[in-house]
């Protein structure tokens, strides 16, 4: 299995531009999570989906952030408009909800720099 | 409310010595507990978990952790540290009921000195 795939790996954009981050979870996993990691705030959960349905988006910082999961193999996190304080590493993770599982598998992350 | 505490920002240990990375938690009910490791410019990698059963769980790369319910702790241990173990370690907790949300600690940077 290729693991969780994220693209792009690096994104540099100017303030005010729209940014779209992409994630392909591990096949068969029914949960998908988006996290943001910064030095100041550590690892923050932004939103998670179960069977493509958003369950908890209480961590989404502002209306500028939106996430979708149109099917079981693809999710996007969009920031519009982007701001310098959005600069961070964004991780996607997936998991399978069985009694013997529950652990999350993380992608390599997207390093976003907003100038 | 669920919470996880990793009281040490950094742990230094000499190669070959035992290492311990501390984690305490607060959650209603019996917790699901996890340890992850993050190497530079990489995503988090799962190391081990406690769901139920034996309080001592073994994981990848020779790591183990002991669940202590009375002390609400889940410390990560390894009998003999390697330089290659140097990384950022995260403890995480999830309540078995209700939300599927995981709470991650702030991370502990482990440095193994040759």
GROMACS .gro file of C-alpha atoms in nm:
model
  229
    1UNK     CA    1   0.000   0.000   0.000
    2UNK     CA    2   0.130   0.346  -0.086
    3UNK     CA    3   0.010   0.495   0.240
    4UNK     CA    4  -0.162   0.830   0.270
    5UNK     CA    5  -0.073   1.053  -0.023
    6UNK     CA    6  -0.068   1.431  -0.002
    7UNK     CA    7  -0.006   1.691  -0.266
    8UNK     CA    8   0.162   1.922  -0.311
    9UNK     CA    9   0.448   1.858  -0.070
   10UNK     CA   10   0.539   2.225  -0.069
   11UNK     CA   11   0.331   2.529  -0.154
   12UNK     CA   12   0.445   2.889  -0.156
   13UNK     CA   13   0.181   3.148  -0.227
   14UNK     CA   14   0.109   3.514  -0.178
   15UNK     CA   15  -0.134   3.651   0.071
   16UNK     CA   16  -0.486   3.661  -0.066
   17UNK     CA   17  -0.444   3.368  -0.301
   18UNK     CA   18  -0.649   3.051  -0.287
   19UNK     CA   19  -0.470   2.736  -0.174
   20UNK     CA   20  -0.594   2.380  -0.221
   21UNK     CA   21  -0.433   2.088  -0.043
   22UNK     CA   22  -0.512   1.734  -0.151
   23UNK     CA   23  -0.521   1.399   0.022
   24UNK     CA   24  -0.572   1.039  -0.082
   25UNK     CA   25  -0.634   0.815   0.221
   26UNK     CA   26  -0.539   0.451   0.250
   27UNK     CA   27  -0.784   0.236   0.061
   28UNK     CA   28  -1.054   0.093   0.289
   29UNK     CA   29  -1.008   0.343   0.569
   30UNK     CA   30  -1.332   0.505   0.678
   31UNK     CA   31  -1.198   0.800   0.878
   32UNK     CA   32  -1.001   1.094   0.744
   33UNK     CA   33  -0.844   1.372   0.950
   34UNK     CA   34  -0.686   1.705   0.864
   35UNK     CA   35  -0.428   1.848   1.105
   36UNK     CA   36  -0.215   2.159   1.113
   37UNK     CA   37   0.127   2.168   1.281
   38UNK     CA   38   0.312   2.481   1.387
   39UNK     CA   39   0.588   2.546   1.635
   40UNK     CA   40   0.366   2.773   1.840
   41UNK     CA   41   0.047   2.564   1.853
   42UNK     CA   42   0.173   2.212   1.799
   43UNK     CA   43  -0.055   1.962   1.624
   44UNK     CA   44  -0.414   2.082   1.585
   45UNK     CA   45  -0.707   1.882   1.453
   46UNK     CA   46  -0.895   2.088   1.197
   47UNK     CA   47  -1.170   1.854   1.080
   48UNK     CA   48  -1.246   1.486   1.043
   49UNK     CA   49  -1.472   1.280   0.820
   50UNK     CA   50  -1.638   0.942   0.861
   51UNK     CA   51  -1.749   0.767   0.543
   52UNK     CA   52  -1.701   1.095   0.354
   53UNK     CA   53  -1.927   1.292   0.591
   54UNK     CA   54  -1.777   1.575   0.800
   55UNK     CA   55  -1.824   1.488   1.167
   56UNK     CA   56  -1.644   1.760   1.358
   57UNK     CA   57  -1.513   2.083   1.208
   58UNK     CA   58  -1.477   2.270   1.534
   59UNK     CA   59  -1.105   2.303   1.478
   60UNK     CA   60  -1.137   2.490   1.151
   61UNK     CA   61  -0.996   2.830   1.241
   62UNK     CA   62  -1.210   3.054   1.024
   63UNK     CA   63  -1.457   3.063   0.739
   64UNK     CA   64  -1.158   3.101   0.511
   65UNK     CA   65  -1.096   2.730   0.563
   66UNK     CA   66  -1.313   2.463   0.403
   67UNK     CA   67  -1.277   2.090   0.353
   68UNK     CA   68  -1.453   1.840   0.133
   69UNK     CA   69  -1.450   1.468   0.079
   70UNK     CA   70  -1.639   1.395  -0.243
   71UNK     CA   71  -1.556   1.025  -0.232
   72UNK     CA   72  -1.376   0.768  -0.023
   73UNK     CA   73  -1.044   0.819  -0.196
   74UNK     CA   74  -1.006   1.195  -0.208
   75UNK     CA   75  -1.027   1.497   0.018
   76UNK     CA   76  -0.934   1.863  -0.016
   77UNK     CA   77  -0.858   2.140   0.229
   78UNK     CA   78  -0.902   2.486   0.083
   79UNK     CA   79  -0.792   2.821   0.220
   80UNK     CA   80  -0.940   3.128   0.056
   81UNK     CA   81  -0.803   3.388   0.094
   82UNK     CA   82  -0.474   3.276   0.243
   83UNK     CA   83  -0.289   3.480   0.507
   84UNK     CA   84   0.070   3.464   0.637
   85UNK     CA   85  -0.052   3.318   0.968
   86UNK     CA   86  -0.178   3.014   0.776
   87UNK     CA   87   0.184   2.911   0.715
   88UNK     CA   88   0.222   2.566   0.866
   89UNK     CA   89   0.257   2.199   0.780
   90UNK     CA   90  -0.079   2.043   0.703
   91UNK     CA   91  -0.120   1.670   0.756
   92UNK     CA   92  -0.385   1.433   0.638
   93UNK     CA   93  -0.436   1.106   0.825
   94UNK     CA   94  -0.669   0.811   0.783
   95UNK     CA   95  -0.779   0.522   1.001
   96UNK     CA   96  -0.999   0.216   1.002
   97UNK     CA   97  -1.249   0.179   1.284
   98UNK     CA   98  -1.222  -0.176   1.408
   99UNK     CA   99  -1.164  -0.316   1.756
  100UNK     CA  100  -0.807  -0.404   1.671
  101UNK     CA  101  -0.724  -0.085   1.489
  102UNK     CA  102  -0.795   0.282   1.560
  103UNK     CA  103  -0.443   0.406   1.498
  104UNK     CA  104  -0.406   0.683   1.244
  105UNK     CA  105  -0.177   0.676   0.946
  106UNK     CA  106  -0.033   1.010   0.847
  107UNK     CA  107   0.068   1.143   0.511
  108UNK     CA  108   0.400   1.322   0.458
  109UNK     CA  109   0.239   1.663   0.494
  110UNK     CA  110   0.216   1.978   0.287
  111UNK     CA  111   0.441   2.264   0.395
  112UNK     CA  112   0.251   2.586   0.321
  113UNK     CA  113   0.423   2.922   0.316
  114UNK     CA  114   0.213   3.231   0.266
  115UNK     CA  115   0.412   3.547   0.198
  116UNK     CA  116  -1.267   1.704   2.869
  117UNK     CA  117  -0.990   1.493   2.723
  118UNK     CA  118  -0.632   1.607   2.763
  119UNK     CA  119  -0.279   1.478   2.729
  120UNK     CA  120   0.032   1.613   2.897
  121UNK     CA  121   0.391   1.553   2.798
  122UNK     CA  122   0.576   1.732   3.075
  123UNK     CA  123   0.919   1.731   2.909
  124UNK     CA  124   0.992   1.935   2.599
  125UNK     CA  125   1.318   1.749   2.552
  126UNK     CA  126   1.483   1.435   2.684
  127UNK     CA  127   1.852   1.367   2.643
  128UNK     CA  128   1.993   1.019   2.687
  129UNK     CA  129   2.323   0.853   2.607
  130UNK     CA  130   2.328   0.581   2.345
  131UNK     CA  131   2.286   0.240   2.503
  132UNK     CA  132   2.109   0.376   2.809
  133UNK     CA  133   1.739   0.317   2.879
  134UNK     CA  134   1.503   0.593   2.781
  135UNK     CA  135   1.166   0.708   2.911
  136UNK     CA  136   0.935   0.964   2.757
  137UNK     CA  137   0.651   1.060   2.987
  138UNK     CA  138   0.281   1.099   2.914
  139UNK     CA  139  -0.017   1.153   3.140
  140UNK     CA  140  -0.377   1.179   3.031
  141UNK     CA  141  -0.723   1.275   3.138
  142UNK     CA  142  -1.026   1.112   2.978
  143UNK     CA  143  -1.361   0.983   3.089
  144UNK     CA  144  -1.386   0.608   3.083
  145UNK     CA  145  -1.114   0.369   2.979
  146UNK     CA  146  -0.880   0.543   2.737
  147UNK     CA  147  -0.734   0.442   2.406
  148UNK     CA  148  -0.370   0.552   2.415
  149UNK     CA  149  -0.114   0.587   2.138
  150UNK     CA  150   0.246   0.683   2.077
  151UNK     CA  151   0.368   0.830   1.749
  152UNK     CA  152   0.713   0.933   1.630
  153UNK     CA  153   0.797   1.212   1.388
  154UNK     CA  154   1.128   1.236   1.206
  155UNK     CA  155   1.231   1.566   1.043
  156UNK     CA  156   1.018   1.664   0.746
  157UNK     CA  157   0.803   1.352   0.780
  158UNK     CA  158   0.454   1.271   0.895
  159UNK     CA  159   0.380   1.104   1.225
  160UNK     CA  160   0.439   0.730   1.238
  161UNK     CA  161   0.243   0.499   1.464
  162UNK     CA  162   0.458   0.322   1.727
  163UNK     CA  163   0.220   0.143   1.962
  164UNK     CA  164  -0.119   0.154   2.127
  165UNK     CA  165  -0.309   0.046   2.434
  166UNK     CA  166  -0.674  -0.043   2.382
  167UNK     CA  167  -0.735  -0.310   2.643
  168UNK     CA  168  -0.563  -0.609   2.803
  169UNK     CA  169  -0.203  -0.632   2.919
  170UNK     CA  170  -0.078  -0.306   3.066
  171UNK     CA  171   0.262  -0.346   2.898
  172UNK     CA  172   0.241  -0.305   2.524
  173UNK     CA  173   0.521  -0.356   2.276
  174UNK     CA  174   0.557  -0.170   1.952
  175UNK     CA  175   0.786  -0.093   1.666
  176UNK     CA  176   1.164  -0.047   1.686
  177UNK     CA  177   1.191  -0.204   2.032
  178UNK     CA  178   0.971   0.052   2.205
  179UNK     CA  179   0.723  -0.038   2.474
  180UNK     CA  180   0.483   0.151   2.697
  181UNK     CA  181   0.314   0.080   3.026
  182UNK     CA  182  -0.043   0.176   3.094
  183UNK     CA  183  -0.092   0.278   3.457
  184UNK     CA  184  -0.455   0.348   3.533
  185UNK     CA  185  -0.403   0.469   3.889
  186UNK     CA  186  -0.144   0.724   3.780
  187UNK     CA  187  -0.321   0.795   3.448
  188UNK     CA  188   0.011   0.754   3.271
  189UNK     CA  189   0.135   0.588   2.955
  190UNK     CA  190   0.512   0.633   2.951
  191UNK     CA  191   0.715   0.527   2.648
  192UNK     CA  192   1.026   0.323   2.718
  193UNK     CA  193   1.313   0.151   2.546
  194UNK     CA  194   1.580  -0.056   2.721
  195UNK     CA  195   1.870   0.064   2.507
  196UNK     CA  196   1.856   0.388   2.310
  197UNK     CA  197   1.999   0.431   1.961
  198UNK     CA  198   2.114   0.753   1.799
  199UNK     CA  199   1.858   0.683   1.528
  200UNK     CA  200   1.581   0.707   1.790
  201UNK     CA  201   1.636   1.082   1.802
  202UNK     CA  202   1.305   1.234   1.693
  203UNK     CA  203   0.989   1.404   1.815
  204UNK     CA  204   0.752   1.178   2.007
  205UNK     CA  205   0.380   1.238   2.052
  206UNK     CA  206   0.139   1.078   2.295
  207UNK     CA  207  -0.231   1.073   2.199
  208UNK     CA  208  -0.553   0.975   2.371
  209UNK     CA  209  -0.904   0.900   2.258
  210UNK     CA  210  -1.214   0.828   2.456
  211UNK     CA  211  -1.374   0.496   2.357
  212UNK     CA  212  -1.718   0.655   2.358
  213UNK     CA  213  -1.863   0.945   2.171
  214UNK     CA  214  -1.636   1.147   1.950
  215UNK     CA  215  -1.367   0.986   1.741
  216UNK     CA  216  -1.144   1.286   1.807
  217UNK     CA  217  -0.786   1.216   1.912
  218UNK     CA  218  -0.604   1.456   2.141
  219UNK     CA  219  -0.229   1.482   2.086
  220UNK     CA  220   0.027   1.599   2.337
  221UNK     CA  221   0.268   1.882   2.262
  222UNK     CA  222   0.548   1.641   2.179
  223UNK     CA  223   0.881   1.554   2.342
  224UNK     CA  224   1.203   1.585   2.151
  225UNK     CA  225   1.431   1.291   2.221
  226UNK     CA  226   1.802   1.335   2.164
  227UNK     CA  227   2.021   1.029   2.189
  228UNK     CA  228   2.385   1.123   2.225
  229UNK     CA  229   2.661   0.904   2.085
   0.00000   0.00000   0.00000
